[in-house]
Short mmCIF file of C-alpha atoms in Angstrom, two decimals:
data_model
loop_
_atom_site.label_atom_id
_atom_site.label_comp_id
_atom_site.label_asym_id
_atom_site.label_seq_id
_atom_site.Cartn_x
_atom_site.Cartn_y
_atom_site.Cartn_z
CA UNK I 1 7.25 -75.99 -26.00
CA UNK I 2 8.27 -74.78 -29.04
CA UNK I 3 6.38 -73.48 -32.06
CA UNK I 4 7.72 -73.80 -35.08
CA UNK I 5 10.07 -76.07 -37.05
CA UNK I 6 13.25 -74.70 -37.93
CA UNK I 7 15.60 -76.37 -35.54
CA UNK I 8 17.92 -79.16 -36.89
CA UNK I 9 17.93 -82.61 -36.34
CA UNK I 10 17.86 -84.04 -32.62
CA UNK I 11 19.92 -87.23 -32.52
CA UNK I 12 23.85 -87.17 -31.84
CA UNK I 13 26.12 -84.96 -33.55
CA UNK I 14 29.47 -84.95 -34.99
CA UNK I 15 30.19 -81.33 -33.67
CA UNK I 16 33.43 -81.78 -35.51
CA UNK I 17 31.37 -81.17 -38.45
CA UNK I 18 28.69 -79.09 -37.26
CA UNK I 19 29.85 -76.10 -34.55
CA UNK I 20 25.66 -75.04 -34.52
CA UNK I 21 24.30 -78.26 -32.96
CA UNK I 22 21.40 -75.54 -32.36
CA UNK I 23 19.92 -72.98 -33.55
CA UNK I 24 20.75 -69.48 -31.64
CA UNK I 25 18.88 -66.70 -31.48
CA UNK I 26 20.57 -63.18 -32.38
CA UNK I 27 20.26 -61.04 -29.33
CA UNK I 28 17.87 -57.90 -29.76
CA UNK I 29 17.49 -54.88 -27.29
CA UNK I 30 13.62 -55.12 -26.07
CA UNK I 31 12.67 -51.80 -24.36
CA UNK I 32 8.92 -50.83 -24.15
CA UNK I 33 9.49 -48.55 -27.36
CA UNK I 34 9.28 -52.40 -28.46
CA UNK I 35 6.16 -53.44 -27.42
CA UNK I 36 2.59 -52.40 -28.37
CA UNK I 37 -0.67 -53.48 -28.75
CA UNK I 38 -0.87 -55.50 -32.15
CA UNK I 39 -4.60 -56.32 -32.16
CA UNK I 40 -7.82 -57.30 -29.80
CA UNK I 41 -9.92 -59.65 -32.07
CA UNK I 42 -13.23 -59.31 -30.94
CA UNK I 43 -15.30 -60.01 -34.45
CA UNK I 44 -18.68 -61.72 -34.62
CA UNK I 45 -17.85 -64.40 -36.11
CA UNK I 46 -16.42 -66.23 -32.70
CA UNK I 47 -19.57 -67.40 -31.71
CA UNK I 48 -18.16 -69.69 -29.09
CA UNK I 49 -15.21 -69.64 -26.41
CA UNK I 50 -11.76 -69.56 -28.14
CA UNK I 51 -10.41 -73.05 -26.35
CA UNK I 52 -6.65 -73.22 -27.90
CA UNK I 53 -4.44 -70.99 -29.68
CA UNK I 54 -1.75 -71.69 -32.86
CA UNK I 55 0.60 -69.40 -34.16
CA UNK I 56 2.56 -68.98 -37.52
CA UNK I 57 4.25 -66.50 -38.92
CA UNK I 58 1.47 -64.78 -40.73
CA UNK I 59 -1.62 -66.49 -39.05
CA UNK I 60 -3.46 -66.80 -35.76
CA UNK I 61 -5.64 -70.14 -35.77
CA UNK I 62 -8.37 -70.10 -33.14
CA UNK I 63 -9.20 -73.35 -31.90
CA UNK I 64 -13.23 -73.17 -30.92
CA UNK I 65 -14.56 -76.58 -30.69
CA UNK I 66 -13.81 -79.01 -33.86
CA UNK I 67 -13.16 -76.42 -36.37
CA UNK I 68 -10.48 -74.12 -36.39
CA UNK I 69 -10.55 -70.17 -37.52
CA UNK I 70 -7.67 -69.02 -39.31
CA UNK I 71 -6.94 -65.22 -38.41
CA UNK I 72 -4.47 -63.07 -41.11
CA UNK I 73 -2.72 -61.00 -39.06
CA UNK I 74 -0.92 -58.39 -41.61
CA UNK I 75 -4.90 -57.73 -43.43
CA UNK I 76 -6.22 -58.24 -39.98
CA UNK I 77 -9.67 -60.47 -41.30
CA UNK I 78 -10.38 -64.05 -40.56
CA UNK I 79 -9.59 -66.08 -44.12
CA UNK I 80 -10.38 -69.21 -43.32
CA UNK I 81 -12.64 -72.17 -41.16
CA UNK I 82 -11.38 -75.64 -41.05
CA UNK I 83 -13.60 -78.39 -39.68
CA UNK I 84 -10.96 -80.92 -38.21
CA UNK I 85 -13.25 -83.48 -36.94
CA UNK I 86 -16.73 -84.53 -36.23
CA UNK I 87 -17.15 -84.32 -33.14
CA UNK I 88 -18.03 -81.53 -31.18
CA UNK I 89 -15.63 -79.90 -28.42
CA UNK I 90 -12.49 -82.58 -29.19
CA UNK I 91 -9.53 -80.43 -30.24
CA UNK I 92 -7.27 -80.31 -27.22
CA UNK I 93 -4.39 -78.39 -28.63
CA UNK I 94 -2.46 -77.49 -32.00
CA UNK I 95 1.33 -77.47 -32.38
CA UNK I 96 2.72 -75.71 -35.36
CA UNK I 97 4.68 -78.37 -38.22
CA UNK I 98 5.44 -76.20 -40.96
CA UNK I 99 4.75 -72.62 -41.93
CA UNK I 100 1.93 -73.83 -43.55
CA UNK I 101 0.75 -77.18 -41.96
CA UNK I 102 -0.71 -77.70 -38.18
CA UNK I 103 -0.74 -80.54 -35.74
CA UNK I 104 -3.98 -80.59 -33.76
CA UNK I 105 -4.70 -83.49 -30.75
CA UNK I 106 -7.83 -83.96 -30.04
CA UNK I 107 -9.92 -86.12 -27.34
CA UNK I 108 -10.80 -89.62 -29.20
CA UNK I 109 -7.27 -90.49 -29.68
CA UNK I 110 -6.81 -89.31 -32.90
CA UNK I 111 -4.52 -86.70 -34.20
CA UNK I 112 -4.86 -84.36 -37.30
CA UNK I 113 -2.69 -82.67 -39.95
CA UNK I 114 -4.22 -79.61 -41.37
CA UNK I 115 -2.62 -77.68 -44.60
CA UNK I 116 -3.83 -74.06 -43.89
CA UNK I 117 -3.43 -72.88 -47.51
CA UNK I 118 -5.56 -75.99 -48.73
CA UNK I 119 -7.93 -75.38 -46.23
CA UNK I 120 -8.04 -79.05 -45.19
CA UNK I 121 -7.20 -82.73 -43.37
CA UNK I 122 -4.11 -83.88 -44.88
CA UNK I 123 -2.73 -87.10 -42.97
CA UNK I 124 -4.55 -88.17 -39.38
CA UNK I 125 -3.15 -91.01 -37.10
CA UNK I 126 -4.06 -92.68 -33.89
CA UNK I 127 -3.03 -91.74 -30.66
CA UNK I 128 -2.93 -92.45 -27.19
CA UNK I 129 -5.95 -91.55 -25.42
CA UNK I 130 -6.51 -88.94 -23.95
CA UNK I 131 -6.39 -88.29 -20.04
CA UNK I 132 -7.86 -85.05 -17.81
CA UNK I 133 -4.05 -84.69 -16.75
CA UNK I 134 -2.52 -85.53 -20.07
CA UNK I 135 0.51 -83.27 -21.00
CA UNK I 136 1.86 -83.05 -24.88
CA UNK I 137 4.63 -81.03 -26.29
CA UNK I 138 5.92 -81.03 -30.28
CA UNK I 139 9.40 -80.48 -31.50
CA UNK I 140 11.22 -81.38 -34.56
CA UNK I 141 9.39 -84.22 -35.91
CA UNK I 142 8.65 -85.72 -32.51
CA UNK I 143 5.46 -85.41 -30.47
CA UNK I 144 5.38 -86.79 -27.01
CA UNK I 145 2.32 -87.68 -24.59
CA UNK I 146 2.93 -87.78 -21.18
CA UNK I 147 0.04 -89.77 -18.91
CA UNK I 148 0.44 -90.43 -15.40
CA UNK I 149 3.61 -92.51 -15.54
CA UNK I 150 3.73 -93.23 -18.96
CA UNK I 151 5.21 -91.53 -21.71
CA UNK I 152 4.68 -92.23 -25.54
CA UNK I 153 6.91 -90.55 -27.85
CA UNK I 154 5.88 -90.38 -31.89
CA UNK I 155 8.37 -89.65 -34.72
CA UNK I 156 6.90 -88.23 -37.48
CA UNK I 157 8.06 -87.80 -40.99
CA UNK I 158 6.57 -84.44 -41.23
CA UNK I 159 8.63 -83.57 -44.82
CA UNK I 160 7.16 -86.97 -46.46
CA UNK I 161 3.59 -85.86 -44.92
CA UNK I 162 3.79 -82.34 -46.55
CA UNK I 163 5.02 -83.57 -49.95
CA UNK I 164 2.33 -86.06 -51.35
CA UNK I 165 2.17 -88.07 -54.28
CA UNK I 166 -0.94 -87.76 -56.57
CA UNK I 167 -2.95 -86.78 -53.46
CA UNK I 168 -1.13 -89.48 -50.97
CA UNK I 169 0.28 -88.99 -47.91
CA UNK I 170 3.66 -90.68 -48.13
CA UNK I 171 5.23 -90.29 -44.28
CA UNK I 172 5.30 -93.51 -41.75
CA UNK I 173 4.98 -92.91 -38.50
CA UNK I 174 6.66 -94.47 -35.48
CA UNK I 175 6.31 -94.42 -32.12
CA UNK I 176 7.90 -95.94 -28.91
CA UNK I 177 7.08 -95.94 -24.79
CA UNK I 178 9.35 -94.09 -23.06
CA UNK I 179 9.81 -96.49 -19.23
CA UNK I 180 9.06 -93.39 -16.22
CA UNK I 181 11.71 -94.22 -13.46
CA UNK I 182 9.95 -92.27 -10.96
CA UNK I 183 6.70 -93.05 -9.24
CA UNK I 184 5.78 -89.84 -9.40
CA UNK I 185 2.93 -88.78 -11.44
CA UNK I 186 3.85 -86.45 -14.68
CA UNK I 187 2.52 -83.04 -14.70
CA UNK I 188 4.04 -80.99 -17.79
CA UNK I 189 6.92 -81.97 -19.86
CA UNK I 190 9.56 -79.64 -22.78
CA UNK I 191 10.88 -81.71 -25.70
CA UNK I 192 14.42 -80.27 -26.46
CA UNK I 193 17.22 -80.57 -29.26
CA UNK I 194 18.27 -83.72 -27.73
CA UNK I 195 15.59 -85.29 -25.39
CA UNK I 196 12.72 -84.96 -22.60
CA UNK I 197 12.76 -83.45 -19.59
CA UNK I 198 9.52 -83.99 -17.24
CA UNK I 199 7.90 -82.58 -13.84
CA UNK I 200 6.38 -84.43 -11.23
CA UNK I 201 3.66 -84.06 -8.32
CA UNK I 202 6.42 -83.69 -6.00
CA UNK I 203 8.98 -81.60 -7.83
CA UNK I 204 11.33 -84.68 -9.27
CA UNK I 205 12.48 -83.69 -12.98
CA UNK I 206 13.45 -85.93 -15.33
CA UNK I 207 15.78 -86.28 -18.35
CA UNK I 208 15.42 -88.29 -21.17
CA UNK I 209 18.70 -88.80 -23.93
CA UNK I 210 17.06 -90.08 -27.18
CA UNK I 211 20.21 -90.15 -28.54
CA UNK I 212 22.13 -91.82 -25.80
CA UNK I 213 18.88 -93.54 -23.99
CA UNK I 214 20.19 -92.71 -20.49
CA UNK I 215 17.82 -91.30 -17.52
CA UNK I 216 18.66 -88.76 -14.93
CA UNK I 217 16.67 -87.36 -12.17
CA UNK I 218 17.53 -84.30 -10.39
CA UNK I 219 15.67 -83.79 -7.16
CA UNK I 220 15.31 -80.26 -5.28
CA UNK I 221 15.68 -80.68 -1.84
CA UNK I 222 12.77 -79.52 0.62
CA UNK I 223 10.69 -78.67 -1.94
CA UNK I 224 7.38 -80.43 -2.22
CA UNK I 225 5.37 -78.24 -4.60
CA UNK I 226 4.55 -79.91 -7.90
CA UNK I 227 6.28 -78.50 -11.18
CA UNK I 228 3.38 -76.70 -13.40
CA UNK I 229 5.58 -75.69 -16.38
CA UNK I 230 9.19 -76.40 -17.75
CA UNK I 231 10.73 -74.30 -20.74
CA UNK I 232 14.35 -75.54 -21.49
CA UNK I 233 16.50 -72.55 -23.11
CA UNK I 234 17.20 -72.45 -26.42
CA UNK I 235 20.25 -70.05 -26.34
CA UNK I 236 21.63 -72.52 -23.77
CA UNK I 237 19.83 -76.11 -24.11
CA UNK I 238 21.50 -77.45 -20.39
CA UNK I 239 19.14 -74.48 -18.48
CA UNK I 240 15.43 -74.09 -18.10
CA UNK I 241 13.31 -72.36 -16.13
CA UNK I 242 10.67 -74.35 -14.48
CA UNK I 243 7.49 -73.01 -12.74
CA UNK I 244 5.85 -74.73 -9.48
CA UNK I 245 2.75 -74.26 -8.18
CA UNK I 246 3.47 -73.12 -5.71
CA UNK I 247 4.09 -69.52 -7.70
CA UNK I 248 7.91 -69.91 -7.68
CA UNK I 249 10.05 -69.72 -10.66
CA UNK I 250 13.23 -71.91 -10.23
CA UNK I 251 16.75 -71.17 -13.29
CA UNK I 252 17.71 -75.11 -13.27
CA UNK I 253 21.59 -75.86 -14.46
CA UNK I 254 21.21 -79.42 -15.12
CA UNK I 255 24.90 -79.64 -15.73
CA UNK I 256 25.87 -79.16 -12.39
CA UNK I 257 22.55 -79.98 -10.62
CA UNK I 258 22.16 -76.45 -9.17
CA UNK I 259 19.18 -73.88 -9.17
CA UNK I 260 18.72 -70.10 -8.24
CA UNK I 261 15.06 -69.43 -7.52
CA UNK I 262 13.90 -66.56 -9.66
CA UNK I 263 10.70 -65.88 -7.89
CA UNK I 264 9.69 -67.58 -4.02
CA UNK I 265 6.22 -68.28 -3.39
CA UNK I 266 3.59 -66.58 -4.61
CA UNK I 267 -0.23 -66.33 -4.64
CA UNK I 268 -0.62 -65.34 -8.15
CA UNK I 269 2.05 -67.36 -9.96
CA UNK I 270 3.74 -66.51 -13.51
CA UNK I 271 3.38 -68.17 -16.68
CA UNK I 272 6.12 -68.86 -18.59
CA UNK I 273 5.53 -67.61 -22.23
CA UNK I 274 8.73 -68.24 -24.04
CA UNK I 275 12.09 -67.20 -24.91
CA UNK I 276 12.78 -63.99 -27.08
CA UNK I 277 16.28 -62.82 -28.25
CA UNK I 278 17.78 -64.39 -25.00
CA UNK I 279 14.53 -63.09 -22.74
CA UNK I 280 12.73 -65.59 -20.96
CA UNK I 281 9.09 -63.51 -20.89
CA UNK I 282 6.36 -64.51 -18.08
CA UNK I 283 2.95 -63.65 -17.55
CA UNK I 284 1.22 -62.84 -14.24
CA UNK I 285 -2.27 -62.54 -13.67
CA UNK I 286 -4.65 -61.04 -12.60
CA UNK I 287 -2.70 -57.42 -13.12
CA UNK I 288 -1.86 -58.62 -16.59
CA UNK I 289 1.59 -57.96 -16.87
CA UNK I 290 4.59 -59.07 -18.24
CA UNK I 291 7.96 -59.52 -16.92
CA UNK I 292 11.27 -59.85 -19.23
CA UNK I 293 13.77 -61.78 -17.18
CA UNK I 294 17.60 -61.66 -18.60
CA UNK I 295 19.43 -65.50 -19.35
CA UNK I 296 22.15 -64.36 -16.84
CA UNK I 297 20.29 -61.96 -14.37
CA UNK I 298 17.65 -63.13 -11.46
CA UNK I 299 15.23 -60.23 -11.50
CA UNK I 300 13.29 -58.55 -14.52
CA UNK I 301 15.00 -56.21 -16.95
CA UNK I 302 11.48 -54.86 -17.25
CA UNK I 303 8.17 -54.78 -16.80
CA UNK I 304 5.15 -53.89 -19.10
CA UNK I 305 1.56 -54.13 -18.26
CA UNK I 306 -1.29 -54.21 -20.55
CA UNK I 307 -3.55 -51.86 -20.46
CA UNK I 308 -7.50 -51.80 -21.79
CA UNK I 309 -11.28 -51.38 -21.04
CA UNK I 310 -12.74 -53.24 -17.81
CA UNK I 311 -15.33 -55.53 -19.69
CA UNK I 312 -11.95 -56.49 -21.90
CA UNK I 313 -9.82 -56.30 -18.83
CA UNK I 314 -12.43 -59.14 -17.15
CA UNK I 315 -11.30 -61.53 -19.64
CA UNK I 316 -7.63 -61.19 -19.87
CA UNK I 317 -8.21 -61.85 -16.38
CA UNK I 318 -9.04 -65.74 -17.52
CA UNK I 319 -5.96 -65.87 -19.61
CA UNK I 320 -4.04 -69.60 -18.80
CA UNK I 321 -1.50 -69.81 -21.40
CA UNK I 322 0.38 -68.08 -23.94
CA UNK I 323 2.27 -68.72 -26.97
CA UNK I 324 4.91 -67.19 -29.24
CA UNK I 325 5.04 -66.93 -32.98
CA UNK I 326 8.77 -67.81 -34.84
CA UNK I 327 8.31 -63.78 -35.98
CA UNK I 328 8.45 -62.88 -32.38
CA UNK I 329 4.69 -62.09 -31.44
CA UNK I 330 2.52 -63.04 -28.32
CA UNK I 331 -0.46 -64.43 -28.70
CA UNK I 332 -2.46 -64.65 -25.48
CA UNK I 333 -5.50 -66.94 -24.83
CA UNK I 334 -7.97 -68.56 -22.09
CA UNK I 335 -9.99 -70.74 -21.91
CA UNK I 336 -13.21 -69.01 -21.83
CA UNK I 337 -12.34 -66.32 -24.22
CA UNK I 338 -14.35 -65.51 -27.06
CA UNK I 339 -11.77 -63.37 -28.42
CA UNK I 340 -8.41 -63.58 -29.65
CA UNK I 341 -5.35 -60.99 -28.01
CA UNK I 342 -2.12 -60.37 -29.71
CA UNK I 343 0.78 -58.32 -27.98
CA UNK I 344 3.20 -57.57 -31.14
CA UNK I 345 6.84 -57.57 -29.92
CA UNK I 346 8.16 -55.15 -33.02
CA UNK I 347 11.89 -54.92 -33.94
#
């Protein structure tokens, strides 16, 4: 999943014409001289559990039930509450459009624009509804909602959404069913410059060209453990590294339909986090620690562990996801937290 909006566009190239069909990240030296503790929120004002994280550049919004609470991270105060919606406990998750504009799902099929600076609901639209196993990912103008065998893919005009007219919102929006050719039922998904891929209950993933609207499945033989998260790489779109849950951690080539396993089987499984200056960074609980794997390497450059008080330490311990800023910083989140933890990866 990616975070923030700077990538170019997704159909077919002329690469001719364009050598950069994506964007790639300069390399940077992490060490653990790198990596410190940015900030435990912990303020009185999050009166309830913190059920979704976004993050921007400059802010951390803290998704709580149908309002969101927007975080400044440089004066290190909360700035702002948005009320979304009406009703009570139906934000799902946020995806980050702009620097300045978030995309929030929420659980009566209806999805919502917020401009953080204006403090408000610019544009909302209906979706799909929502399912308990419903998996969504945003990238480049395109959101996609993947339910049990179906998969609905929405192009948004996000530049004619951010510029109005007199007040307007000027953006169409389209959106198109994407035909599963697998029986298997979806369980996460990883929109990429140039398509879908998705994981299945039985460890089937599958490949969707936009651009070329061709299908291909890529099976892993004897394995039988479903596939719990997928992050394609952005310093080299035809790899990704795809979780199970099982605990392994699979490096996919999808070129040449090969894998190296990262990780076997394991008890207390990773979580992949993201991709930083060609580091793919995962998570493992309950020890709190994360791992920085190399693009080209199958075992961790590093480790580092975070370290803190044992009432704080009790809820890291109910951390489920993470997600990464486009300036490079962690934000970790569960979903009974009633707090909000940033790890600060500093340059």
């Amino acid at each position: 999943m990616r975070h923030n909006n700077t990538k170019g566009d997704k159909r077919c190239r002329d690469e001719s014409k364009d050598t950069k069909p994506y964007k790639r990240v300069k390399k940077m030296d992490v060490k653990r001289s790198n990596i410190q503790m940015f900030e435990i929120i912990d303020a009185e004002v999050i009166k309830e559990p913190v059920r979704n994280v976004v993050l921007t550049d400059e802010i951390i919004i803290g998704v709580v039930s149908n309002y969101i609470l927007c975080y400044n991270i440089e004066d290190r105060q909360f700035i702002r509450k948005v009320e979304v919606c009406d009703e009570k406990n139906s934000i799902t998750t946020g995806f980050v459009v702009s620097s300045d504009t978030v995309l929030f799902l929420t659980k009566h099929s209806t999805a919502y624009i917020v401009c953080l600076s204006e403090g408000e609901v610019i544009y909302s639209f209906k979706t799909e509804d929502a399912t308990p196993n419903m998996c969504t990912d945003f990238y480049h103008d395109y959101l996609v909602m993947c339910m049990g065998h179906k998969i609905v893919l929405y192009k948004i005009n996000v530049q004619s959404i951010i510029v109005r007219e007199k007040g307007a919102v000027v953006g169409k929006l389209h959106s198109e069913v994407l035909n599963s050719k697998t029986v298997e039922e979806i369980t996460c998904c990883d929109l990429y410059i140039d398509g879908l891929i998705t994981g299945s209950t039985t460890g089937l993933l599958t490949f969707y060209d936009f651009s070329c609207k061709s299908t291909q499945i890529i099976s892993d033989e004897g394995c039988t453990s479903a596939v719990c998260r997928i992050h394609v790489l952005e310093a080299d779109p035809t790899m990704a590294m795809v979780q199970y849950c099982d605990g392994s951690l699979k490096k996919w080539d999808f070129t040449n339909k090969l894998h190296d396993t990262v990780q076997g089987k394991k008890k207390d499984g990773n979580i992949i986090v993201s991709e930083i200056n060609n580091f793919v960074v995962t998570l493992q609980t309950p020890n709190i620690t994360f791992k920085f794997w190399g693009l080209g390497t199958l075992h961790p450059l590093f480790t580092f562990q975070i370290k803190t008080e044992n009432d704080k330490r009790e809820k890291l311990n109910s951390i489920s996801s993470i997600v990464l800023s486009p300036d490079e910083s962690l934000m970790s989140f569960g979903s009974n937290l009633d707090m909000l933890i940033l790890l600060k990866i500093t340059k």
